[in-house]
PDB file of C-alpha atoms in Angstrom:
ATOM      1  CA  MET A 116     121.569  73.859  16.023  1.00 77.00           C
ATOM      2  CA  ARG A 117     120.805  70.413  16.912  1.00 85.00           C
ATOM      3  CA  PRO A 118     124.152  68.329  16.897  1.00 91.00           C
ATOM      4  CA  ARG A 119     124.338  64.971  14.982  1.00 92.00           C
ATOM      5  CA  LEU A 120     124.206  61.928  17.173  1.00 94.00           C
ATOM      6  CA  ILE A 121     127.794  60.426  17.216  1.00 94.00           C
ATOM      7  CA  LYS A 122     129.994  58.499  19.665  1.00 91.00           C
ATOM      8  CA  GLU A 123     131.936  61.597  20.516  1.00 94.00           C
ATOM      9  CA  LEU A 124     129.026  63.531  21.606  1.00 94.00           C
ATOM     10  CA  SER A 125     128.973  64.488  25.406  1.00 93.00           C
ATOM     11  CA  VAL A 126     126.635  62.832  27.637  1.00 92.00           C
ATOM     12  CA  GLN A 127     125.214  66.438  28.611  1.00 92.00           C
ATOM     13  CA  ILE A 128     124.637  67.378  25.032  1.00 91.00           C
ATOM     14  CA  PHE A 129     123.123  64.045  24.382  1.00 93.00           C
ATOM     15  CA  LYS A 130     120.786  64.619  27.173  1.00 91.00           C
ATOM     16  CA  ASP A 131     119.950  68.355  26.264  1.00 89.00           C
ATOM     17  CA  PHE A 132     118.396  67.397  22.897  1.00 91.00           C
ATOM     18  CA  TYR A 133     115.092  64.949  21.540  1.00 90.00           C
ATOM     19  CA  TRP A 134     115.941  62.230  19.686  1.00 92.00           C
ATOM     20  CA  LEU A 135     113.540  60.123  17.744  1.00 90.00           C
ATOM     21  CA  LYS A 136     113.490  56.456  18.612  1.00 92.00           C
ATOM     22  CA  GLU A 137     114.721  55.635  14.878  1.00 93.00           C
ATOM     23  CA  GLU A 138     117.730  57.831  15.518  1.00 94.00           C
ATOM     24  CA  LEU A 139     118.644  56.080  18.632  1.00 95.00           C
ATOM     25  CA  GLN A 140     118.202  52.609  16.981  1.00 95.00           C
ATOM     26  CA  ALA A 141     120.225  53.705  14.008  1.00 96.00           C
ATOM     27  CA  PHE A 142     123.158  54.970  16.313  1.00 96.00           C
ATOM     28  CA  CYS A 143     122.900  51.586  18.461  1.00 94.00           C
ATOM     29  CA  ARG A 144     123.336  49.522  15.370  1.00 95.00           C
ATOM     30  CA  GLU A 145     126.314  51.451  14.217  1.00 95.00           C
ATOM     31  CA  ASN A 146     127.977  51.120  17.294  1.00 95.00           C
ATOM     32  CA  GLY A 147     126.962  47.286  18.293  1.00 94.00           C
ATOM     33  CA  ILE A 148     124.667  48.416  20.845  1.00 94.00           C
ATOM     34  CA  SER A 149     121.152  46.629  20.850  1.00 93.00           C
ATOM     35  CA  ALA A 150     118.593  48.614  19.460  1.00 93.00           C
ATOM     36  CA  SER A 151     115.558  46.512  21.032  1.00 90.00           C
ATOM     37  CA  GLY A 152     113.298  47.735  23.597  1.00 86.00           C
ATOM     38  CA  SER A 153     111.448  50.977  24.499  1.00 84.00           C
ATOM     39  CA  LYS A 154     112.565  54.440  23.763  1.00 88.00           C
ATOM     40  CA  LEU A 155     113.591  54.905  27.355  1.00 86.00           C
ATOM     41  CA  GLU A 156     115.646  51.808  27.405  1.00 89.00           C
ATOM     42  CA  ILE A 157     117.425  52.462  24.348  1.00 93.00           C
ATOM     43  CA  SER A 158     118.298  56.147  25.341  1.00 93.00           C
ATOM     44  CA  ASP A 159     119.675  54.669  28.572  1.00 92.00           C
ATOM     45  CA  ARG A 160     121.819  52.114  26.747  1.00 94.00           C
ATOM     46  CA  VAL A 161     123.224  55.158  24.338  1.00 95.00           C
ATOM     47  CA  GLU A 162     124.007  57.349  27.500  1.00 94.00           C
ATOM     48  CA  GLU A 163     125.866  54.583  29.116  1.00 94.00           C
ATOM     49  CA  PHE A 164     127.701  54.211  26.158  1.00 95.00           C
ATOM     50  CA  LEU A 165     128.638  57.746  25.568  1.00 95.00           C
ATOM     51  CA  ARG A 166     129.380  57.997  29.249  1.00 92.00           C
ATOM     52  CA  THR A 167     131.615  54.895  29.621  1.00 93.00           C
ATOM     53  CA  GLY A 168     132.154  53.283  26.182  1.00 91.00           C
ATOM     54  CA  GLU A 169     130.576  50.040  27.355  1.00 89.00           C
ATOM     55  CA  ILE A 170     127.872  48.389  25.855  1.00 89.00           C
ATOM     56  CA  LYS A 171     125.062  47.575  28.206  1.00 81.00           C
ATOM     57  CA  LYS A 172     123.207  44.657  27.561  1.00 80.00           C
ATOM     58  CA  PRO A 173     119.457  44.835  27.465  1.00 76.00           C
ATOM     59  CA  ILE A 174     117.682  43.184  30.721  1.00 70.00           C
ATOM     60  CA  ARG A 175     115.783  40.194  29.274  1.00 63.00           C
ATOM     61  CA  THR A 176     113.029  38.415  31.174  1.00 55.00           C
ATOM     62  CA  SER A 177     112.576  34.898  31.194  1.00 52.00           C
ATOM     63  CA  ASN A 178     110.215  33.498  28.764  1.00 52.00           C
ATOM     64  CA  LYS A 179     110.456  29.900  30.373  1.00 50.00           C
ATOM     65  CA  ASN A 180     106.809  30.023  31.420  1.00 48.00           C
ATOM     66  CA  SER A 181     105.338  31.716  28.465  1.00 46.00           C
ATOM     67  CA  LYS A 182     104.481  28.422  26.654  1.00 47.00           C
ATOM     68  CA  ALA A 183     102.909  26.885  29.572  1.00 45.00           C
ATOM     69  CA  GLU A 184     100.715  30.177  29.927  1.00 45.00           C
ATOM     70  CA  THR A 185      99.601  30.057  26.326  1.00 47.00           C
ATOM     71  CA  LYS A 186      98.237  26.803  26.677  1.00 59.00           C
ATOM     72  CA  GLU A 187      96.565  27.279  29.967  1.00 75.00           C
ATOM     73  CA  GLU A 188      92.599  27.917  29.777  1.00 90.00           C
ATOM     74  CA  LEU A 189      91.924  31.167  30.823  1.00 93.00           C
ATOM     75  CA  SER A 190      88.697  32.120  32.472  1.00 93.00           C
ATOM     76  CA  LEU A 191      87.587  35.231  34.687  1.00 95.00           C
ATOM     77  CA  ALA A 192      89.246  33.140  37.690  1.00 94.00           C
ATOM     78  CA  THR A 193      92.687  33.454  36.005  1.00 94.00           C
ATOM     79  CA  VAL A 194      94.918  35.307  38.492  1.00 95.00           C
ATOM     80  CA  ILE A 195      97.421  37.748  37.294  1.00 94.00           C
ATOM     81  CA  THR A 196     101.060  36.574  37.852  1.00 93.00           C
ATOM     82  CA  GLU A 197     104.285  38.571  38.156  1.00 89.00           C
ATOM     83  CA  ASN A 198     105.536  37.142  34.499  1.00 87.00           C
ATOM     84  CA  HIS A 199     102.049  38.083  33.013  1.00 88.00           C
ATOM     85  CA  ARG A 200     102.009  38.436  29.218  1.00 87.00           C
ATOM     86  CA  CYS A 201      99.742  40.270  27.024  1.00 86.00           C
ATOM     87  CA  GLY A 202      99.668  37.892  24.171  1.00 88.00           C
ATOM     88  CA  GLN A 203      97.401  36.916  21.571  1.00 90.00           C
ATOM     89  CA  HIS A 204      95.763  34.129  23.717  1.00 91.00           C
ATOM     90  CA  VAL A 205      95.190  36.866  26.454  1.00 93.00           C
ATOM     91  CA  ARG A 206      93.831  39.249  23.861  1.00 92.00           C
ATOM     92  CA  ALA A 207      91.615  36.451  22.206  1.00 92.00           C
ATOM     93  CA  PHE A 208      90.346  35.845  25.633  1.00 94.00           C
ATOM     94  CA  PHE A 209      89.277  39.350  26.518  1.00 94.00           C
ATOM     95  CA  LYS A 210      87.889  39.738  23.112  1.00 94.00           C
ATOM     96  CA  THR A 211      85.201  37.375  23.983  1.00 94.00           C
ATOM     97  CA  VAL A 212      84.278  38.785  26.934  1.00 94.00           C
ATOM     98  CA  ILE A 213      84.809  42.519  26.053  1.00 95.00           C
ATOM     99  CA  PRO A 214      83.378  43.541  22.507  1.00 91.00           C
ATOM    100  CA  GLY A 215      86.088  45.786  20.929  1.00 90.00           C
ATOM    101  CA  PHE A 216      88.816  45.003  23.370  1.00 93.00           C
ATOM    102  CA  HIS A 217      92.251  46.023  22.973  1.00 90.00           C
ATOM    103  CA  PHE A 218      95.363  46.460  25.180  1.00 89.00           C
ATOM    104  CA  SER A 219      95.447  49.902  26.232  1.00 86.00           C
ATOM    105  CA  THR A 220      98.432  51.268  28.128  1.00 83.00           C
ATOM    106  CA  HIS A 221      95.892  51.694  31.159  1.00 87.00           C
ATOM    107  CA  ILE A 222      95.076  48.155  31.053  1.00 91.00           C
ATOM    108  CA  GLN A 223      98.608  46.968  30.646  1.00 88.00           C
ATOM    109  CA  ASN A 224      99.800  48.829  33.405  1.00 87.00           C
ATOM    110  CA  TYR A 225      96.800  47.801  35.574  1.00 91.00           C
ATOM    111  CA  LEU A 226      98.116  44.006  34.667  1.00 92.00           C
ATOM    112  CA  LYS A 227     101.609  44.823  35.799  1.00 89.00           C
ATOM    113  CA  GLN A 228     100.631  46.740  39.093  1.00 92.00           C
ATOM    114  CA  ASN A 229      97.960  44.276  40.272  1.00 94.00           C
ATOM    115  CA  VAL A 230      99.560  41.044  40.744  1.00 93.00           C
ATOM    116  CA  GLY A 231      97.105  38.348  42.433  1.00 95.00           C
ATOM    117  CA  LYS A 232      94.043  40.014  41.147  1.00 95.00           C
ATOM    118  CA  THR A 233      91.937  38.152  38.553  1.00 95.00           C
ATOM    119  CA  TYR A 234      90.741  38.469  34.929  1.00 96.00           C
ATOM    120  CA  CYS A 235      87.227  39.258  36.094  1.00 95.00           C
ATOM    121  CA  ASP A 236      89.061  42.509  38.012  1.00 96.00           C
ATOM    122  CA  VAL A 237      90.641  43.408  34.575  1.00 95.00           C
ATOM    123  CA  VAL A 238      87.458  43.229  33.097  1.00 96.00           C
ATOM    124  CA  GLN A 239      85.700  45.500  35.701  1.00 96.00           C
ATOM    125  CA  GLU A 240      88.728  47.986  35.167  1.00 95.00           C
ATOM    126  CA  TRP A 241      88.209  48.030  31.583  1.00 93.00           C
ATOM    127  CA  TYR A 242      84.739  49.232  31.819  1.00 94.00           C
ATOM    128  CA  GLU A 243      85.365  51.586  34.460  1.00 93.00           C
ATOM    129  CA  GLU A 244      88.089  53.043  32.530  1.00 91.00           C
ATOM    130  CA  GLU A 245      85.503  53.479  29.413  1.00 91.00           C
ATOM    131  CA  GLU A 246      83.324  55.204  31.923  1.00 91.00           C
ATOM    132  CA  ARG A 247      85.857  57.946  32.896  1.00 91.00           C
ATOM    133  CA  LYS A 248      86.710  58.383  29.318  1.00 87.00           C
ATOM    134  CA  LYS A 249      82.919  59.557  28.910  1.00 90.00           C
ATOM    135  CA  ASP A 250      83.985  62.551  31.125  1.00 88.00           C
ATOM    136  CA  PRO A 251      84.640  65.496  28.929  1.00 86.00           C
ATOM    137  CA  ALA A 252      87.353  66.610  31.496  1.00 86.00           C
ATOM    138  CA  TYR A 253      89.058  63.178  31.230  1.00 84.00           C
ATOM    139  CA  LYS A 254      92.623  63.026  30.044  1.00 84.00           C
ATOM    140  CA  LYS A 255      94.788  60.053  29.836  1.00 81.00           C
ATOM    141  CA  ASN A 256      97.905  60.197  31.508  1.00 78.00           C
ATOM    142  CA  ILE A 257     101.014  60.458  28.782  1.00 79.00           C
ATOM    143  CA  ALA A 258     103.967  58.354  29.653  1.00 73.00           C
ATOM    144  CA  PRO A 259     107.260  60.259  29.757  1.00 74.00           C
ATOM    145  CA  GLN A 260     108.911  58.886  26.669  1.00 74.00           C
ATOM    146  CA  PHE A 261     105.755  60.321  24.644  1.00 82.00           C
ATOM    147  CA  GLU A 262     107.265  64.280  24.647  1.00 88.00           C
ATOM    148  CA  TYR A 263     105.736  64.948  21.631  1.00 90.00           C
ATOM    149  CA  ASN A 264     102.050  63.910  22.586  1.00 90.00           C
ATOM    150  CA  GLN A 265     102.599  65.790  25.744  1.00 90.00           C
ATOM    151  CA  PHE A 266     103.655  69.002  23.908  1.00 93.00           C
ATOM    152  CA  ILE A 267     100.725  68.786  21.450  1.00 93.00           C
ATOM    153  CA  ARG A 268      98.521  68.498  24.377  1.00 91.00           C
ATOM    154  CA  ASP A 269     100.064  71.343  26.658  1.00 93.00           C
ATOM    155  CA  PHE A 270     100.141  73.573  23.287  1.00 95.00           C
ATOM    156  CA  PHE A 271      96.365  73.184  22.885  1.00 93.00           C
ATOM    157  CA  ALA A 272      95.826  73.712  26.602  1.00 91.00           C
ATOM    158  CA  ASP A 273      97.397  77.013  26.481  1.00 94.00           C
ATOM    159  CA  PRO A 274      94.349  79.469  26.082  1.00 93.00           C
ATOM    160  CA  THR A 275      96.806  81.821  24.034  1.00 94.00           C
ATOM    161  CA  ASN A 276      96.651  79.175  21.179  1.00 94.00           C
ATOM    162  CA  GLN A 277      93.005  79.168  20.888  1.00 93.00           C
ATOM    163  CA  GLY A 278      92.160  78.958  17.129  1.00 94.00           C
ATOM    164  CA  LYS A 279      95.448  77.582  16.175  1.00 95.00           C
ATOM    165  CA  GLY A 280      95.801  74.221  14.295  1.00 95.00           C
ATOM    166  CA  ARG A 281      97.526  71.137  14.365  1.00 94.00           C
ATOM    167  CA  GLU A 282      99.920  72.489  12.025  1.00 95.00           C
ATOM    168  CA  ASP A 283     100.982  75.388  14.402  1.00 94.00           C
ATOM    169  CA  ALA A 284     101.682  73.008  17.185  1.00 94.00           C
ATOM    170  CA  ILE A 285     103.640  70.737  14.946  1.00 94.00           C
ATOM    171  CA  GLU A 286     105.769  73.594  13.855  1.00 94.00           C
ATOM    172  CA  ALA A 287     106.052  74.753  17.509  1.00 94.00           C
ATOM    173  CA  TRP A 288     107.374  71.247  18.407  1.00 93.00           C
ATOM    174  CA  ASN A 289     109.782  71.186  15.363  1.00 92.00           C
ATOM    175  CA  LYS A 290     111.165  74.305  16.618  1.00 91.00           C
ATOM    176  CA  ILE A 291     111.653  73.384  20.231  1.00 91.00           C
ATOM    177  CA  LYS A 292     113.093  69.906  19.582  1.00 88.00           C
ATOM    178  CA  GLN A 293     115.967  71.649  17.771  1.00 87.00           C
ATOM    179  CA  LEU A 294     117.030  73.478  20.890  1.00 88.00           C
ATOM    180  CA  PRO A 295     118.800  72.128  23.916  1.00 88.00           C
ATOM    181  CA  GLY A 296     117.218  71.790  27.056  1.00 85.00           C
ATOM    182  CA  SER A 297     113.552  70.552  27.917  1.00 86.00           C
ATOM    183  CA  ASN A 298     111.025  69.676  25.134  1.00 87.00           C
ATOM    184  CA  LYS A 299     108.176  70.630  27.536  1.00 91.00           C
ATOM    185  CA  TYR A 300     105.491  73.333  26.076  1.00 93.00           C
ATOM    186  CA  GLN A 301     106.284  76.748  27.853  1.00 89.00           C
ATOM    187  CA  PRO A 302     103.425  79.260  27.524  1.00 88.00           C
ATOM    188  CA  LYS A 303     104.510  82.580  25.897  1.00 78.00           C
ATOM    189  CA  GLN A 304     104.388  85.315  28.785  1.00 66.00           C
TER     190      GLN A 304
END
C-alpha cells in the first residue's frame, strides 16, 4: 500500500514510491519549501528535507542579461551563449525561419549543449531531427522524470502485450506506481 507523503516519512520509503509532481508541490507548500522548478528539482528538495529537516533553496540563475538579450536583433549568425534563454523573442525569430517551429526537448537540449554554435546550426539541427522522425524505427529519448511515458512505451514494446490497448497500459502503470521499488516496466516471464 502506498503511503501518504508526510514529513515523518523515511527517505527510503519516499524514494521507493512514485510521486506526482502535484503531490510533491503540495508537500512543499505545506512545509515551507519552494515548489518551483522541475519534478527532479522538487523531488531533490523534498528528499533533503526528509533527510535533514532543512529547507534547500532552489538554485536561481541570474536574469541580468535577459533584458538585453530580448532587445538584441536575432539572425542566423546569432551565437548561442551560456545564459541562452528559449523565450518568446527567440521563438518568434525561429518561426520566421522554420514554419511550424516549436521548442522541442531535443532543440532545447541542443541549445544547452552547443554554446558557441549559431542559430544557423540550430536550424540545421531542427531539419535533421525532423528527418530522423520520419524513420519508423525512430524513438525520442525520454527524460528520466517522465517515468509514466517510459513505462507506456516499454509496455507496448513487449510482444506479450500485442493487441492490448492504452487502458491496459494505464491499468498496469497504476498498479506498479502503488508498489515500492522501481517503476520501470518489467516483462512478465
